[in-house]
Coordinates of C-alpha atoms and ligand atoms in Angstrom, one line a residue:
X1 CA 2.5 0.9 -12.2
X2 CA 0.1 1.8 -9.2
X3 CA 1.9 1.6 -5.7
X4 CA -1.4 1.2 -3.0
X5 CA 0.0 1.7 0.6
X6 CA -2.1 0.6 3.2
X7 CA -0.8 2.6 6.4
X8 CA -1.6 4.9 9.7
X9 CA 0.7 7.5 8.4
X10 CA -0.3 8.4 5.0
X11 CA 1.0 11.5 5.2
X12 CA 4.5 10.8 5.6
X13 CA 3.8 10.0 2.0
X14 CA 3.1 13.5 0.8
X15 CA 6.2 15.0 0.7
X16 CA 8.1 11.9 -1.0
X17 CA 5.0 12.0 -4.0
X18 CA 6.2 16.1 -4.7
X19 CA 9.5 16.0 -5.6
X20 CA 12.3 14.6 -7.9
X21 CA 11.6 12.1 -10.2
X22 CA 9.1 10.1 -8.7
X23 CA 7.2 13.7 -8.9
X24 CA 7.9 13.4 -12.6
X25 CA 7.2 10.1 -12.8
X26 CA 3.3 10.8 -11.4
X27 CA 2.8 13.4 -13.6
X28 CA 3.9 11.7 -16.6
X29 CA 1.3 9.0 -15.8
X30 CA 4.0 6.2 -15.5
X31 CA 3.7 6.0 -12.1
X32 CA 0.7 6.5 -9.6
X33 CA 1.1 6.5 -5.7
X34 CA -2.3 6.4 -3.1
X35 CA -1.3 6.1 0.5
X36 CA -4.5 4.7 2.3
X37 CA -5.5 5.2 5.5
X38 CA -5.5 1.8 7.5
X39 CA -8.6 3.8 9.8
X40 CA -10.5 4.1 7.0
X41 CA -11.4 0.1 7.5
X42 CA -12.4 0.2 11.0
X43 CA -15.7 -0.2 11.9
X44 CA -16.1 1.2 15.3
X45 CA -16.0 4.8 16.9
X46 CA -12.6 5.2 18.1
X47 CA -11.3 3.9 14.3
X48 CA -9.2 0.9 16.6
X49 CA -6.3 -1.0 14.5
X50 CA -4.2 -2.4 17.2
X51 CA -4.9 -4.3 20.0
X52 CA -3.0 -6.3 22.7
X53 CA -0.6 -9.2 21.9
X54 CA -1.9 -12.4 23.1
X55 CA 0.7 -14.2 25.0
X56 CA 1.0 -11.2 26.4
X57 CA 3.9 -8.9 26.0
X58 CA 5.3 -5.1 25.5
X59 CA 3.3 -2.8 23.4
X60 CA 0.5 -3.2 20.4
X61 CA 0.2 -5.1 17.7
X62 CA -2.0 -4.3 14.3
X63 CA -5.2 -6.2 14.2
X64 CA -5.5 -8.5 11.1
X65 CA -9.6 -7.6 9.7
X66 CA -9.1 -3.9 8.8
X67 CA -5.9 -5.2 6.9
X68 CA -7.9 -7.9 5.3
X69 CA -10.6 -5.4 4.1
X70 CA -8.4 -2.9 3.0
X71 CA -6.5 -5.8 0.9
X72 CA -9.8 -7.2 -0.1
X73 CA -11.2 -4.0 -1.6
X74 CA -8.0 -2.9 -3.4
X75 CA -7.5 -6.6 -4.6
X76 CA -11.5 -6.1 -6.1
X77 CA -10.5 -3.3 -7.9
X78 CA -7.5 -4.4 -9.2
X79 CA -9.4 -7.4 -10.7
X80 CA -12.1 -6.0 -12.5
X81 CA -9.3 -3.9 -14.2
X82 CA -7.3 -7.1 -15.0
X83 CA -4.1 -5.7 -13.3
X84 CA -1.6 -8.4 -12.1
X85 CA -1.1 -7.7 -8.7
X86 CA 1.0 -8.4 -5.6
X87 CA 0.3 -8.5 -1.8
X88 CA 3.2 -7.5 0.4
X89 CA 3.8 -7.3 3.7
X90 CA 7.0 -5.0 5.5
X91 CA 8.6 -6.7 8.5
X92 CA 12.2 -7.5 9.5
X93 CA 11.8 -11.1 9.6
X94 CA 10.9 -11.1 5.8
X95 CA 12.9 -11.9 2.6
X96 CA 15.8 -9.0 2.2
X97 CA 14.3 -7.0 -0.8
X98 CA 16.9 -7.1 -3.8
X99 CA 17.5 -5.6 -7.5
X100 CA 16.1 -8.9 -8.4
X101 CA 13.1 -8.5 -6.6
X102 CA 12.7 -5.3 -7.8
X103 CA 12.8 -6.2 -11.6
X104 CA 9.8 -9.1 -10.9
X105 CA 7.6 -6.3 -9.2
X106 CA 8.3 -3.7 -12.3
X107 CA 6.5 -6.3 -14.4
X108 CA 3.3 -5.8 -12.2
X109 CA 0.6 -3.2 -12.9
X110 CA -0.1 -2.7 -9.2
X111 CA 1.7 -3.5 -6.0
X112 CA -0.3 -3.7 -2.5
X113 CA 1.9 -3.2 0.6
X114 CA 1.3 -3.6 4.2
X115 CA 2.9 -1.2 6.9
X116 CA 3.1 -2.3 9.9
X117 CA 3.5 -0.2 13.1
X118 CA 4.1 -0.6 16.9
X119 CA 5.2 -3.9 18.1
X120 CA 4.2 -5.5 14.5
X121 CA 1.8 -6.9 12.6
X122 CA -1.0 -9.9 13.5
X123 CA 1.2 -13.0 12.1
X124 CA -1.9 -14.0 9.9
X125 CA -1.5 -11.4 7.9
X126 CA 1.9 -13.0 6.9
X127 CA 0.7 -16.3 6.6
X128 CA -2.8 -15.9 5.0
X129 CA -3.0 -12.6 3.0
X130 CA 0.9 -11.4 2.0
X131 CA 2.3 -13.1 -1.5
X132 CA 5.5 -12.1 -0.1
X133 CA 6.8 -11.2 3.4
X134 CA 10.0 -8.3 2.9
X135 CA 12.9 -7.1 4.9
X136 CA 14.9 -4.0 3.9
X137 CA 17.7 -5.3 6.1
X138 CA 18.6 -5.9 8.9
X139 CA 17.8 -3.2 11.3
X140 CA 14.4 -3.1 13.2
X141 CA 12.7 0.4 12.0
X142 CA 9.5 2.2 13.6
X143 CA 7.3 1.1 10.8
X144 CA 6.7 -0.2 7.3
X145 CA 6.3 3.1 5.5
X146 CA 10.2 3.9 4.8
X147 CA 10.4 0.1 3.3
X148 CA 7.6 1.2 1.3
X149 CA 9.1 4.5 -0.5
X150 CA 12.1 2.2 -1.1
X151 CA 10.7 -0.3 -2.7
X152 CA 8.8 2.4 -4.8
X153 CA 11.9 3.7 -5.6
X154 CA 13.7 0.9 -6.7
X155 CA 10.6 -0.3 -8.6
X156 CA 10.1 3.0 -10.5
X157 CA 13.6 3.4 -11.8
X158 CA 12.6 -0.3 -13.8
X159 CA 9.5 1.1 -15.2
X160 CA 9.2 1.9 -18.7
X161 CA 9.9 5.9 -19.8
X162 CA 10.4 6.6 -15.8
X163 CA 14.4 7.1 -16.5
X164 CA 14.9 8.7 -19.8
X165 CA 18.5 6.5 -19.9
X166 CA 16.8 3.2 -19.9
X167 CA 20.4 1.9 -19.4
X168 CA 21.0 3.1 -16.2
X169 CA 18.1 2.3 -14.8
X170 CA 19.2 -0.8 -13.2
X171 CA 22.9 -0.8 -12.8
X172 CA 25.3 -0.1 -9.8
X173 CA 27.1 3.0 -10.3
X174 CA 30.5 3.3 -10.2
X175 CA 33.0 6.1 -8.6
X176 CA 32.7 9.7 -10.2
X177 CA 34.0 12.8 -10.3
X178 CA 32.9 16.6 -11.5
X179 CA 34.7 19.7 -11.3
X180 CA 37.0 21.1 -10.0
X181 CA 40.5 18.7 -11.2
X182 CA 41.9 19.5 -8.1
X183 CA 40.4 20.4 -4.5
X184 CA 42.0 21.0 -1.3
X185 CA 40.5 18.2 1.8
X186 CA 42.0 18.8 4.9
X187 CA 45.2 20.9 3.9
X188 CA 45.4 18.2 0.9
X189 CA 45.5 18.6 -2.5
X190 CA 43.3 16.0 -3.9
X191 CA 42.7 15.4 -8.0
X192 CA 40.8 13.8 -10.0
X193 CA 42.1 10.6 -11.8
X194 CA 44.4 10.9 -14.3
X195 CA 42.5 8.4 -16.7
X196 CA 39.4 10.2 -16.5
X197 CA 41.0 13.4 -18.4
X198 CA 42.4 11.4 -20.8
X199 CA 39.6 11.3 -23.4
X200 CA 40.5 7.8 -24.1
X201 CA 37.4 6.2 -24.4
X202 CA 39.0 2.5 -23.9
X203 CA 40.9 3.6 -20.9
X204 CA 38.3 5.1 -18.8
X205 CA 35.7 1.9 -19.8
X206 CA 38.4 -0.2 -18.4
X207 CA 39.0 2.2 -15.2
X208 CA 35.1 1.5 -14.2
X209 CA 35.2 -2.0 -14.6
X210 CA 38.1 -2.7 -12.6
X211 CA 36.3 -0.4 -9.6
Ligands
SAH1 N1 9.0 -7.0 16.7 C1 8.5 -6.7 15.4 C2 9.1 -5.4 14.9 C3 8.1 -4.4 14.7 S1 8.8 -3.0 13.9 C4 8.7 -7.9 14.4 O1 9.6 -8.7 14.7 O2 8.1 -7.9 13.4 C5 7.3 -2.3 13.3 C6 7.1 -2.4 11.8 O3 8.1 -1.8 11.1 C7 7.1 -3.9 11.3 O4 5.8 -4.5 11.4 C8 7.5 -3.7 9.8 O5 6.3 -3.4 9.0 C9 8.4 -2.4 9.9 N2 9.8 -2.8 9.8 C10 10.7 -2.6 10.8 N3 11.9 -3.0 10.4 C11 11.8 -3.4 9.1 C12 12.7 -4.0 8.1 N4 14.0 -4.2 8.4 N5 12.2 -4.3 6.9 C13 10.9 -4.1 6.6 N6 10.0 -3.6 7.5 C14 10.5 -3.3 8.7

């Protein structure tokens, strides 16, 4: 699965590629990451991607054609390698992003996404170049690039050989416990479950369900 991010702040990407099991996932080819610079599609000196809203109005909003290039030229490559692919756009008035969501992007080889910044995106880039429009939930953020490492998160953990347990990888866990049996909160003695140190199998299957 190849995650393309089409962004101002590719950086804020670096850190998130290095570590834990997304860092695992990279190396053991399962996953790839690229964080593009939205600059890189500007065609004029000062490398301009937003501009004023018209209407007029608080604040910047990204422009639509370096979008559209970027999108063009990763959709060309992803073509000529025959990878089914998906355009999506980050912004709070989108569809709220969901474990079934998640499962129909694992199936693709490559998912585009759009981060938006400032004051939003130009709304033809919702209507004419997005498959989808998503919402994290609903909370207004700074920008599109925190959607985007949890989307890639959700989407890895349903990608072949990325969790070793395949049956974990898409269920909701339930309440647990590790040592110590008994701690001390606040001048309380507080234990662990009585079930759970029963080593009956039956029992504690039941416990979880019932959470
Ligand atoms: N007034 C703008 C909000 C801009 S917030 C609007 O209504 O669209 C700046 C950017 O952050 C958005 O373009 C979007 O890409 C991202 N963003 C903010 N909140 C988000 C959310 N809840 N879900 C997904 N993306 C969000």
């Amino acid at each position: 699965m190849k995650f393309d991010i089409i962004t101002i702040f590719p950086n804020l990407f670096e850190g998130f590629k290095k570590e834990a099991l997304i860092a695992r996932g990279i190396k053991k080819k399962i996953i790839l990451i690229n964080a593009h610079n939205l600059r890189d599609w500007t065609h004029d000196n000062h490398k301009t991607v937003d501009d004023k809203p018209y209407g007029g109005g608080v604040g910047m909003v990204l422009k639509t054609e370096p979008i559209y290039d970027a999108v063009q030229s990763l959709e060309r490559k992803a073509k000529s390698a025959k990878h089914k692919t998906k355009v999506i756009l980050f912004s709070p008035r989108g569809k709220k992003f969901d474990q079934k969501i998640a499962q129909k992007y694992a199936k693709l080889d490559n998912l585009i996404m759009i981060c938006g910044r400032y004051e939003g995106v130009d709304e033809r880039v919702a209507k004419y170049i997005a498959d989808d429009v998503i919402s994290v939930g609903d909370y207004v953020l700074s920008g599109g690039e925190v959607p985007a490492m949890l989307v890639m998160e959700a989407v890895s953990r349903l990608v072949p050989g990325f969790i070793a347990k395949k049956e974990s990888a898409d269920k909701k866990d339930h309440a647990q416990y590790t040592r110590p049996e008994e701690i001390k909160i606040n001048g309380k003695k507080r234990k662990v479950p009585e079930v759970l140190l029963s080593g009956n199998h039956e029992k504690i299957k039941k416990w979880r369900e019932n959470l």
